[in-house]
Short mmCIF file of C-alpha atoms and ligand atoms in Angstrom, two decimals:
data_model
loop_
_atom_site.label_atom_id
_atom_site.label_comp_id
_atom_site.label_asym_id
_atom_site.label_seq_id
_atom_site.Cartn_x
_atom_site.Cartn_y
_atom_site.Cartn_z
CA MET T 118 -18.71 41.00 47.54
CA ASN T 119 -15.66 40.16 45.52
CA ASP T 120 -16.56 37.91 42.58
CA PHE T 121 -13.05 36.91 41.67
CA LYS T 122 -11.37 36.25 45.00
CA ASP T 123 -9.58 32.88 44.74
CA LYS T 124 -10.97 32.32 41.23
CA THR T 125 -8.68 31.19 38.45
CA VAL T 126 -8.63 33.08 35.16
CA LEU T 127 -6.86 32.17 31.92
CA ILE T 128 -6.26 35.01 29.45
CA THR T 129 -4.87 34.19 26.02
CA GLY T 130 -2.59 36.97 24.84
CA GLY T 131 -2.57 38.26 28.40
CA SER T 132 0.88 39.82 28.22
CA ARG T 133 0.15 42.98 26.23
CA GLY T 134 -2.63 45.37 25.27
CA ILE T 135 -6.20 44.48 26.20
CA GLY T 136 -5.10 41.12 27.65
CA LYS T 137 -2.63 42.80 29.97
CA ALA T 138 -5.20 45.34 31.21
CA THR T 139 -7.58 42.41 31.82
CA ALA T 140 -4.94 40.45 33.72
CA LEU T 141 -4.21 43.45 35.94
CA ALA T 142 -7.93 44.01 36.59
CA PHE T 143 -8.64 40.37 37.53
CA ALA T 144 -5.57 40.25 39.79
CA GLU T 145 -6.69 43.47 41.44
CA GLN T 146 -9.96 41.66 42.29
CA GLY T 147 -8.13 38.79 43.96
CA ALA T 148 -8.04 36.26 41.10
CA ARG T 149 -5.12 34.01 40.25
CA VAL T 150 -4.27 34.77 36.64
CA GLY T 151 -2.76 32.53 33.98
CA ILE T 152 -1.19 34.65 31.30
CA ASN T 153 -0.78 32.97 27.94
CA PHE T 154 1.54 34.59 25.40
CA LYS T 155 3.21 33.50 22.19
CA SER T 156 6.76 34.79 21.91
CA ASN T 157 7.48 38.05 23.72
CA ARG T 158 8.68 36.66 27.07
CA LYS T 159 10.03 40.00 28.26
CA ALA T 160 6.59 41.65 27.96
CA ALA T 161 4.99 38.64 29.67
CA GLU T 162 7.41 38.75 32.59
CA GLU T 163 6.90 42.50 32.99
CA THR T 164 3.13 41.99 33.12
CA LEU T 165 3.47 39.13 35.61
CA ALA T 166 5.59 41.36 37.88
CA GLU T 167 2.91 44.08 37.78
CA LEU T 168 0.04 41.83 38.95
CA SER T 169 -1.17 42.30 42.49
CA GLY T 170 -1.63 39.26 44.71
CA LYS T 171 0.10 35.90 44.40
CA GLY T 172 0.00 32.63 42.49
CA HIS T 173 -0.08 33.96 38.93
CA GLU T 174 1.64 32.00 36.16
CA LEU T 175 2.90 32.42 32.60
CA PHE T 176 1.95 29.89 29.93
CA GLN T 177 3.91 30.24 26.71
CA PHE T 178 2.01 28.56 23.87
CA ASP T 179 1.22 29.46 20.29
CA ILE T 180 -2.51 28.88 20.50
CA SER T 181 -2.86 28.67 16.72
CA LYS T 182 -1.39 25.13 17.05
CA LYS T 183 -3.83 22.35 17.96
CA ASP T 184 -1.45 20.51 20.31
CA ALA T 185 -0.68 23.73 22.15
CA GLN T 186 -4.38 24.37 22.80
CA ARG T 187 -4.78 21.05 24.63
CA GLN T 188 -1.48 21.48 26.45
CA LEU T 189 -2.38 25.00 27.58
CA ILE T 190 -5.64 23.93 29.25
CA ASP T 191 -3.97 20.82 30.74
CA ASP T 192 -1.15 22.94 32.18
CA VAL T 193 -3.52 25.57 33.59
CA VAL T 194 -5.70 22.95 35.26
CA SER T 195 -2.74 21.02 36.64
CA LYS T 196 -1.10 24.19 37.98
CA PHE T 197 -4.24 25.82 39.44
CA ASP T 198 -6.52 22.75 39.97
CA GLN T 199 -9.40 24.78 38.59
CA LEU T 200 -10.40 27.08 35.75
CA ASP T 201 -13.23 29.47 36.54
CA VAL T 202 -12.91 32.02 33.75
CA SER T 203 -11.42 31.57 30.30
CA VAL T 204 -10.83 34.70 28.22
CA ASN T 205 -10.25 34.26 24.47
CA ASN T 206 -8.36 37.47 23.87
CA ALA T 207 -5.36 36.67 21.63
CA GLY T 208 -6.03 37.72 18.08
CA ILE T 209 -4.25 38.76 14.93
CA SER T 210 -5.14 40.94 11.98
CA ILE T 211 -3.58 40.75 8.52
CA GLU T 212 -3.94 43.38 5.81
CA HIS T 213 -5.19 41.90 2.55
CA ASP T 214 -7.28 43.02 -0.34
CA VAL T 215 -9.78 41.43 -2.67
CA VAL T 216 -8.75 43.77 -5.53
CA ASP T 217 -4.96 43.59 -5.39
CA ASP T 218 -4.19 40.27 -3.68
CA ASN T 219 -3.05 37.16 -5.42
CA LEU T 220 -5.01 34.04 -4.50
CA ASP T 221 -2.19 32.54 -2.43
CA HIS T 222 -1.97 35.59 -0.18
CA TRP T 223 -5.76 35.76 0.08
CA ILE T 224 -5.89 32.10 1.16
CA SER T 225 -3.03 32.38 3.65
CA ALA T 226 -4.54 35.54 5.21
CA PHE T 227 -7.82 33.69 5.79
CA GLU T 228 -6.14 30.52 7.05
CA ASN T 229 -3.78 32.27 9.46
CA THR T 230 -6.41 34.65 10.79
CA PHE T 231 -8.92 31.89 11.37
CA GLN T 232 -6.35 29.60 13.05
CA THR T 233 -5.84 32.12 15.85
CA ASN T 234 -9.05 34.14 15.98
CA VAL T 235 -11.58 31.35 15.46
CA PHE T 236 -10.20 27.81 15.68
CA ALA T 237 -8.03 28.49 18.74
CA ALA T 238 -10.89 30.26 20.52
CA ALA T 239 -13.30 27.46 19.55
CA ASN T 240 -11.01 24.66 20.70
CA LEU T 241 -9.97 26.41 23.90
CA SER T 242 -13.65 27.09 24.66
CA PHE T 243 -14.38 23.40 24.12
CA LEU T 244 -11.54 22.31 26.40
CA ALA T 245 -12.38 24.90 29.07
CA ALA T 246 -16.06 23.91 28.92
CA GLN T 247 -15.19 20.23 29.47
CA HIS T 248 -13.41 21.19 32.66
CA MET T 249 -16.14 23.63 33.75
CA ILE T 250 -18.94 21.09 33.17
CA LYS T 251 -17.20 18.71 35.59
CA HIS T 252 -16.79 21.52 38.12
CA ARG T 253 -20.37 22.76 37.72
CA GLY T 254 -19.80 26.17 36.26
CA GLY T 255 -17.61 28.84 34.74
CA ARG T 256 -17.38 31.81 32.42
CA ILE T 257 -16.04 32.13 28.89
CA VAL T 258 -15.52 35.62 27.47
CA SER T 259 -14.22 36.24 23.95
CA ILE T 260 -12.88 39.45 22.45
CA SER T 261 -14.40 40.16 19.10
CA SER T 262 -14.36 43.50 17.29
CA ARG T 263 -16.47 46.27 15.84
CA GLY T 264 -15.11 44.95 12.55
CA ALA T 265 -17.49 41.98 12.76
CA PHE T 266 -20.39 44.34 12.09
CA ARG T 267 -19.23 47.29 10.03
CA GLY T 268 -17.13 45.61 7.31
CA GLU T 269 -13.33 45.51 7.14
CA PRO T 270 -12.36 46.29 3.51
CA THR T 271 -8.60 46.04 4.14
CA LYS T 272 -8.85 43.04 6.51
CA PRO T 273 -11.82 40.95 5.34
CA ALA T 274 -10.53 37.79 7.02
CA TYR T 275 -10.34 39.66 10.34
CA GLY T 276 -13.94 40.90 10.07
CA ALA T 277 -15.15 37.43 9.09
CA SER T 278 -13.21 35.81 11.94
CA LYS T 279 -14.76 38.09 14.53
CA ALA T 280 -18.27 37.50 13.14
CA ALA T 281 -17.59 33.76 13.45
CA LEU T 282 -16.41 34.24 17.03
CA ASN T 283 -19.65 36.10 17.86
CA ALA T 284 -21.82 33.36 16.35
CA MET T 285 -19.87 30.58 18.04
CA SER T 286 -20.09 32.29 21.43
CA GLN T 287 -23.84 32.74 21.12
CA SER T 288 -24.29 29.07 20.22
CA LEU T 289 -22.21 28.07 23.25
CA ALA T 290 -24.19 30.43 25.50
CA LYS T 291 -27.37 28.50 24.68
CA LYS T 292 -25.86 25.05 25.04
CA LEU T 293 -23.83 25.70 28.18
CA ALA T 294 -26.33 27.68 30.29
CA PRO T 295 -27.82 24.50 31.82
CA HIS T 296 -24.28 23.66 32.97
CA HIS T 297 -23.96 27.07 34.71
CA ILE T 298 -21.38 28.16 32.16
CA TYR T 299 -22.03 31.67 30.88
CA VAL T 300 -20.55 32.94 27.64
CA GLY T 301 -20.12 36.55 26.56
CA VAL T 302 -18.39 38.69 23.98
CA VAL T 303 -16.82 42.14 24.09
CA ALA T 304 -16.52 43.94 20.75
CA PRO T 305 -14.10 46.85 21.00
CA GLY T 306 -13.48 49.58 18.49
CA PHE T 307 -9.97 50.98 18.06
CA THR T 308 -8.12 50.53 21.32
CA GLU T 309 -4.77 52.04 22.24
CA THR T 310 -2.58 48.90 21.91
CA ASP T 311 0.31 47.75 19.74
CA MET T 312 -2.09 45.99 17.37
CA ALA T 313 -4.03 49.14 16.61
CA THR T 314 -1.37 51.80 16.72
CA LYS T 315 1.97 50.31 15.66
CA THR T 316 1.60 50.91 11.93
CA LEU T 317 -0.54 54.06 11.90
CA THR T 318 0.66 57.20 10.14
CA PRO T 319 -0.26 60.50 11.88
CA ILE T 320 -2.99 61.12 9.26
CA GLU T 321 -4.43 57.63 9.72
CA ARG T 322 -4.47 58.19 13.47
CA GLU T 323 -6.24 61.53 13.04
CA ASN T 324 -8.90 59.94 10.80
CA LEU T 325 -9.39 57.13 13.30
CA LEU T 326 -9.93 59.51 16.17
CA ARG T 327 -12.67 61.25 14.14
CA GLU T 328 -14.68 58.01 13.94
CA SER T 329 -15.86 58.42 17.53
CA PRO T 330 -17.66 61.46 18.96
CA PHE T 331 -15.30 60.99 21.91
CA LYS T 332 -12.44 61.86 19.50
CA ARG T 333 -10.22 59.24 21.06
CA MET T 334 -9.53 55.52 21.05
CA ALA T 335 -10.63 53.16 23.82
CA GLN T 336 -8.12 52.54 26.58
CA PRO T 337 -7.42 48.83 27.20
CA GLN T 338 -8.76 49.26 30.76
CA GLU T 339 -12.18 50.23 29.37
CA VAL T 340 -12.36 46.97 27.42
CA ALA T 341 -11.14 45.04 30.48
CA HIS T 342 -13.98 46.54 32.52
CA ALA T 343 -16.57 45.02 30.14
CA ILE T 344 -14.75 41.65 30.24
CA LEU T 345 -14.88 41.58 34.04
CA PHE T 346 -18.55 42.51 33.97
CA LEU T 347 -19.41 39.54 31.72
CA ALA T 348 -17.32 37.22 33.91
CA SER T 349 -19.00 38.39 37.13
CA GLN T 350 -21.63 36.45 39.11
CA LYS T 351 -24.43 38.93 38.59
CA ALA T 352 -23.96 38.98 34.81
CA ALA T 353 -25.11 35.36 34.39
CA TYR T 354 -28.35 36.40 32.68
CA ALA T 355 -26.34 38.50 30.21
CA SER T 356 -24.96 35.26 28.75
CA GLY T 357 -25.00 35.44 24.95
CA SER T 358 -24.52 39.22 24.93
CA ILE T 359 -22.07 41.10 22.77
CA ILE T 360 -21.01 44.33 24.48
CA ASP T 361 -19.77 47.11 22.19
CA VAL T 362 -16.95 49.23 23.57
CA ASN T 363 -16.41 51.53 20.61
CA GLY T 364 -17.09 55.09 21.79
CA ALA T 365 -20.32 55.27 19.75
CA SER T 366 -18.26 55.06 16.57
CA TYR T 367 -20.44 52.31 15.12
CA LEU T 368 -23.96 51.83 16.44
CA ARG T 369 -25.78 48.69 15.40
CA SER T 370 -29.47 48.11 15.96
N1 NAP P 443 -6.52 46.99 19.63
C1 NAP P 443 -7.66 47.18 18.98
O1 NAP P 443 -7.92 48.26 18.41
C2 NAP P 443 -8.68 46.09 18.93
C3 NAP P 443 -9.97 46.42 18.44
C4 NAP P 443 -10.93 45.43 18.39
C5 NAP P 443 -10.64 44.16 18.81
N2 NAP P 443 -9.39 43.87 19.28
C6 NAP P 443 -9.13 42.47 19.69
O2 NAP P 443 -8.66 42.46 21.02
C7 NAP P 443 -7.75 41.38 21.22
C8 NAP P 443 -6.45 41.88 21.82
O3 NAP P 443 -5.91 42.85 20.93
P1 NAP P 443 -4.68 43.78 21.36
O4 NAP P 443 -4.78 44.99 20.52
O5 NAP P 443 -4.61 43.90 22.83
O6 NAP P 443 -3.46 42.88 20.83
P2 NAP P 443 -1.88 43.10 20.95
O7 NAP P 443 -1.57 44.35 21.69
O8 NAP P 443 -1.35 42.92 19.57
O9 NAP P 443 -1.43 41.85 21.87
C9 NAP P 443 -1.60 40.58 21.35
C10 NAP P 443 -1.41 39.55 22.44
O10 NAP P 443 -1.81 38.28 21.89
C11 NAP P 443 -0.71 37.38 21.97
N3 NAP P 443 -0.79 36.48 20.83
C12 NAP P 443 -0.92 36.77 19.51
N4 NAP P 443 -0.96 35.62 18.78
C13 NAP P 443 -0.88 34.61 19.67
C14 NAP P 443 -0.84 33.19 19.55
N5 NAP P 443 -0.92 32.59 18.35
N6 NAP P 443 -0.72 32.44 20.68
C15 NAP P 443 -0.65 33.03 21.90
N7 NAP P 443 -0.67 34.37 22.08
C16 NAP P 443 -0.78 35.14 20.98
C17 NAP P 443 0.53 38.25 22.00
O11 NAP P 443 1.63 37.53 22.58
P3 NAP P 443 3.17 37.89 22.13
O12 NAP P 443 3.39 39.30 22.54
O13 NAP P 443 4.01 36.90 22.86
O14 NAP P 443 3.21 37.71 20.63
C18 NAP P 443 0.01 39.39 22.89
O15 NAP P 443 0.01 39.00 24.25
C19 NAP P 443 -7.59 40.73 19.83
O16 NAP P 443 -8.45 39.62 19.72
C20 NAP P 443 -8.05 41.82 18.88
O17 NAP P 443 -8.55 41.30 17.66
C21 NAP P 443 -8.40 44.79 19.35
#
């Protein structure tokens, strides 16, 4: 059985990194994929060209903006007529520090991080759920982070935003189950993408690799695999779960 044949999937930040691997995996399973991205059109077009199957579309919107959130869901539904799976993947992380920051930078780091990582995911989940309720079902999967659980001393807003995303998703899982809408979260550790690797020095990279007994980072495809699992038919009863994909680097009880 192919769960995603002729299903429609929206992936925010679907042009690069984990979002791209997820787009490729859904397309491979026969889904039509809507790839949202913010500014890097070249990367988005390259990803689109790599997708198997037909009918995929790009949707360029900065999801941190309220109007863009509504427009994105409207455009996806009008283009595809349906929305079966919505993946809240786009996220940002900003370095900031409770010891050395000034208050303005502290505030702007929290505001900007929450706009994308929490408010956009919350509003897009609301809008997707409205559509899915009418169409008697769907899946919402959000990408959180190991940082929600283990503390993020150099990115406290990021850790807090991912903890908020977890809590929101679990609340939605309870409320939406009677509507046949199932909600899950994947919480990766360091994953080989631009976000994680762009600014690393060789020593930082070495230290990172030591965090996991696997002595490596996750590959985006490994995170995508967990996303597809949560979006699949047989995972309905796993609604409300948070799946760690962190190479046993941080084990929570
Ligand atoms: N990589 C890791 O180690 C890691 C670990 C744990 C959790 N995560 C989470 O996994 C998710 C994906 O991370 P990644 O590493 O794959 O990211 P990435 O490689 O930096 O890619 C980010 C993607 O998000 C898009 N994006 C960013 N801000 C956006 C906005 N305001 N509106 C629309 N699109 C936006 C980017 O589009 P443009 O290219 O057009 O800007 C791009 O497609 C994030 O939520 C992140 O927090 C990542």
